[in-house]
Short mmCIF file of C-alpha atoms in Angstrom, two decimals:
data_model
loop_
_atom_site.label_atom_id
_atom_site.label_comp_id
_atom_site.label_asym_id
_atom_site.label_seq_id
_atom_site.Cartn_x
_atom_site.Cartn_y
_atom_site.Cartn_z
CA MET G 1 115.03 -161.06 -134.07
CA THR G 2 113.58 -159.03 -131.28
CA ALA G 3 109.96 -157.92 -131.10
CA ALA G 4 110.93 -154.28 -131.74
CA ARG G 5 112.78 -155.24 -134.93
CA LYS G 6 109.79 -157.25 -136.14
CA VAL G 7 107.46 -154.27 -135.61
CA ILE G 8 109.85 -151.86 -137.35
CA SER G 9 110.28 -154.30 -140.27
CA ALA G 10 106.50 -154.66 -140.61
CA VAL G 11 106.00 -150.86 -140.59
CA VAL G 12 108.75 -150.32 -143.20
CA ALA G 13 107.28 -153.08 -145.40
CA ALA G 14 103.79 -151.55 -145.15
CA VAL G 15 105.14 -148.09 -146.04
CA LEU G 16 107.07 -149.47 -149.03
CA CYS G 17 103.96 -151.33 -150.24
CA GLY G 18 101.92 -148.13 -149.91
CA VAL G 19 104.49 -146.13 -151.89
CA ALA G 20 104.61 -148.82 -154.58
CA MET G 21 100.81 -148.81 -154.93
CA TRP G 22 100.79 -144.97 -155.11
CA LEU G 23 103.44 -144.98 -157.84
CA TRP G 24 101.55 -147.67 -159.76
CA GLN G 25 98.35 -145.58 -159.57
CA LEU G 26 100.25 -142.44 -160.69
CA TYR G 27 101.89 -144.08 -163.74
CA PRO G 28 98.83 -144.03 -166.11
CA ASP G 29 98.26 -140.32 -165.34
CA LEU G 30 101.89 -139.52 -166.15
CA GLN G 31 101.66 -141.51 -169.36
CA THR G 32 98.42 -139.74 -170.37
CA LYS G 33 99.91 -136.27 -169.82
CA SER G 34 102.87 -137.16 -172.05
CA MET G 35 100.37 -137.52 -174.91
CA ASP G 36 99.02 -133.96 -174.54
CA PRO G 37 99.62 -131.54 -177.44
CA MET G 38 102.49 -129.10 -177.28
CA ARG G 39 100.98 -125.81 -176.07
CA THR G 40 102.00 -122.25 -176.86
CA TYR G 41 100.62 -119.55 -174.55
CA GLY G 42 99.74 -115.91 -175.16
CA ARG G 43 97.28 -113.08 -174.53
CA ILE G 44 94.63 -111.30 -176.54
CA GLY G 45 96.10 -108.85 -179.06
CA LYS G 46 99.43 -110.71 -179.34
CA VAL G 47 100.56 -113.07 -182.12
CA ILE G 48 101.02 -116.63 -180.87
CA THR G 49 103.11 -118.79 -183.18
CA ASN G 50 103.84 -122.51 -183.19
CA ASP G 51 105.26 -124.81 -185.89
CA THR G 52 101.89 -125.19 -187.66
CA PHE G 53 100.08 -121.85 -187.45
CA SER G 54 100.09 -118.30 -186.07
CA ILE G 55 97.03 -116.75 -184.48
CA ARG G 56 96.01 -113.41 -183.01
CA ILE G 57 92.72 -112.80 -181.22
CA ASP G 58 91.78 -109.18 -181.83
CA ARG G 59 88.59 -108.82 -179.80
CA TYR G 60 85.49 -110.55 -178.50
CA ASP G 61 81.81 -109.68 -178.14
CA VAL G 62 79.31 -110.92 -175.57
CA ALA G 63 75.65 -111.34 -176.58
CA THR G 64 72.42 -112.91 -175.33
CA SER G 65 70.95 -113.52 -178.78
CA ILE G 66 72.43 -114.05 -182.23
CA THR G 67 71.05 -113.71 -185.72
CA LYS G 68 72.57 -114.91 -188.96
CA PRO G 69 72.18 -113.16 -192.30
CA PHE G 70 68.82 -113.96 -193.91
CA ALA G 71 67.60 -115.76 -190.77
CA THR G 72 64.02 -115.19 -189.68
CA THR G 73 64.50 -115.82 -185.96
CA ALA G 74 67.23 -115.06 -183.45
CA GLN G 75 68.91 -117.77 -181.37
CA VAL G 76 68.55 -116.90 -177.67
CA THR G 77 70.48 -118.30 -174.71
CA ASP G 78 69.99 -118.32 -170.94
CA GLY G 79 73.73 -117.82 -170.60
CA ILE G 80 75.84 -115.79 -173.03
CA PHE G 81 77.28 -116.15 -176.49
CA LEU G 82 80.97 -115.26 -176.69
CA VAL G 83 82.03 -114.35 -180.24
CA VAL G 84 85.82 -114.33 -180.64
CA HIS G 85 87.31 -112.47 -183.63
CA LEU G 86 90.73 -113.63 -184.81
CA HIS G 87 93.29 -113.56 -187.59
CA ALA G 88 95.29 -116.66 -188.45
CA LYS G 89 97.81 -117.90 -190.98
CA ALA G 90 99.56 -121.16 -191.70
CA GLU G 91 103.30 -121.38 -191.16
CA HIS G 92 104.42 -123.85 -193.88
CA GLU G 93 101.41 -125.53 -195.50
CA PRO G 94 97.66 -124.83 -195.58
CA TYR G 95 96.03 -125.19 -192.16
CA THR G 96 92.44 -125.84 -191.08
CA MET G 97 91.61 -125.66 -187.38
CA GLY G 98 91.38 -129.10 -185.91
CA HIS G 99 89.59 -127.98 -182.77
CA ALA G 100 88.65 -124.85 -180.89
CA ARG G 101 87.35 -124.74 -177.36
CA LEU G 102 86.98 -122.38 -174.43
CA GLU G 103 88.57 -123.39 -171.12
CA THR G 104 87.36 -121.78 -167.91
CA ARG G 105 89.01 -120.99 -164.61
CA ASP G 106 87.04 -123.88 -163.06
CA GLY G 107 88.58 -126.40 -165.48
CA LEU G 108 85.47 -126.73 -167.63
CA SER G 109 85.72 -126.87 -171.42
CA TYR G 110 83.19 -125.67 -174.03
CA ASP G 111 83.41 -126.64 -177.69
CA GLU G 112 83.05 -124.05 -180.45
CA GLY G 113 79.60 -123.80 -182.02
CA GLY G 114 77.25 -126.22 -180.38
CA ARG G 115 73.90 -125.27 -181.92
CA ILE G 116 72.69 -126.47 -185.28
CA GLY G 117 72.62 -123.56 -187.68
CA VAL G 118 74.60 -121.26 -185.39
CA SER G 119 78.34 -121.43 -185.79
CA ALA G 120 81.20 -119.24 -186.86
CA ASP G 121 83.66 -119.77 -189.70
CA ALA G 122 86.33 -121.96 -188.06
CA GLU G 123 86.31 -124.31 -191.07
CA GLU G 124 88.25 -121.86 -193.23
CA THR G 125 91.61 -123.02 -194.54
CA TYR G 126 94.42 -120.62 -193.72
CA GLN G 127 97.33 -120.20 -196.13
CA PRO G 128 101.04 -119.60 -195.43
CA MET G 129 102.12 -115.94 -195.22
CA LEU G 130 98.53 -114.64 -195.59
CA TRP G 131 96.63 -113.40 -192.55
CA SER G 132 92.91 -114.22 -192.83
CA PRO G 133 90.08 -113.30 -190.47
CA GLY G 134 87.91 -115.80 -188.68
CA SER G 135 85.54 -116.00 -185.76
CA LEU G 136 84.59 -118.55 -183.13
CA LEU G 137 81.30 -118.84 -181.25
CA PHE G 138 80.95 -120.23 -177.73
CA GLU G 139 77.78 -120.58 -175.67
CA ILE G 140 78.59 -120.57 -171.95
CA PRO G 141 76.93 -119.84 -168.60
CA LYS G 142 77.36 -116.24 -167.42
CA ASN G 143 79.39 -117.28 -164.38
CA GLN G 144 82.08 -118.97 -166.54
CA LEU G 145 83.32 -115.87 -168.38
CA ALA G 146 85.94 -114.72 -165.86
CA GLY G 147 89.33 -116.26 -166.57
CA ALA G 148 88.24 -117.76 -169.89
CA ARG G 149 90.87 -118.71 -172.44
CA VAL G 150 90.59 -119.95 -176.01
CA VAL G 151 92.40 -123.15 -177.04
CA ILE G 152 92.96 -123.69 -180.77
CA GLY G 153 94.61 -126.82 -182.07
CA ALA G 154 96.07 -128.09 -185.26
CA ALA G 155 94.80 -131.65 -185.25
CA PRO G 156 91.25 -132.90 -184.75
CA ILE G 157 92.67 -135.89 -182.85
CA LEU G 158 94.96 -134.85 -180.03
CA ASN G 159 98.40 -136.39 -179.86
CA GLN G 160 101.84 -135.41 -178.69
CA LEU G 161 102.85 -134.25 -182.17
CA SER G 162 100.04 -131.72 -182.56
CA ALA G 163 100.25 -128.02 -181.76
CA GLU G 164 97.86 -125.99 -179.62
CA SER G 165 97.72 -122.28 -178.89
CA VAL G 166 96.18 -121.08 -175.63
CA ILE G 167 95.07 -117.44 -175.62
CA ASP G 168 94.06 -115.71 -172.39
CA LEU G 169 91.22 -113.29 -173.09
CA GLY G 170 92.19 -111.08 -170.13
CA ILE G 171 88.74 -111.17 -168.53
CA ASP G 172 88.96 -110.80 -164.75
CA GLY G 173 86.01 -110.91 -162.35
CA ALA G 174 85.18 -107.19 -162.64
CA LYS G 175 85.33 -107.20 -166.45
CA ALA G 176 83.17 -110.36 -166.58
CA ALA G 177 80.56 -108.74 -164.33
CA GLN G 178 80.53 -105.64 -166.57
CA LEU G 179 80.19 -107.69 -169.78
CA THR G 180 77.45 -109.98 -168.48
CA ALA G 181 75.48 -107.07 -167.02
CA ARG G 182 75.17 -105.39 -170.44
CA PRO G 183 75.47 -108.04 -173.19
CA LEU G 184 74.49 -107.25 -176.75
CA ALA G 185 71.09 -108.42 -178.00
CA GLY G 186 70.47 -109.43 -181.63
CA TYR G 187 74.16 -109.71 -182.47
CA GLN G 188 74.59 -110.17 -186.24
CA LEU G 189 76.85 -113.18 -186.80
CA GLY G 190 78.78 -113.15 -190.06
CA GLY G 191 77.30 -109.88 -191.16
#
């Protein structure tokens, strides 16, 4: 074997080892993504249906403070409260939301509720063929409102057999600036 062939063989072997290590590193990520729930996408005002439930987000409100019926003090935030109003129904058997969260354009995720004593009524059980109202409450920083979307899932533990609906709230940068400049104060939750 000539010196040139030895160099070429060494370079090819190094490249093949590098590709093999890259594929080995990529494999767990591919396997993890295969376990993600099956997502259905839609926009505010539209009915999004999957095998487990149907949901429609009608509107949302942005507030800096929230009060509950018969509460003596308001809950105040440095960011904003986003109250999402929805209607949902089960498709075949009674359905209770397994999880609800808000995903942002930056890839951050905020769980529904968050404060003790301040939450919406996501625990309601929805029945087949009957649309029922509900609401979700998210507390987020003001700069995370643009591009926000609500993710509602069927199972509390995520697996590949569960269903998730992703609803884009249609809030662009200009709309987010308008909403955060004039949020509601003393919003009555559940009133």
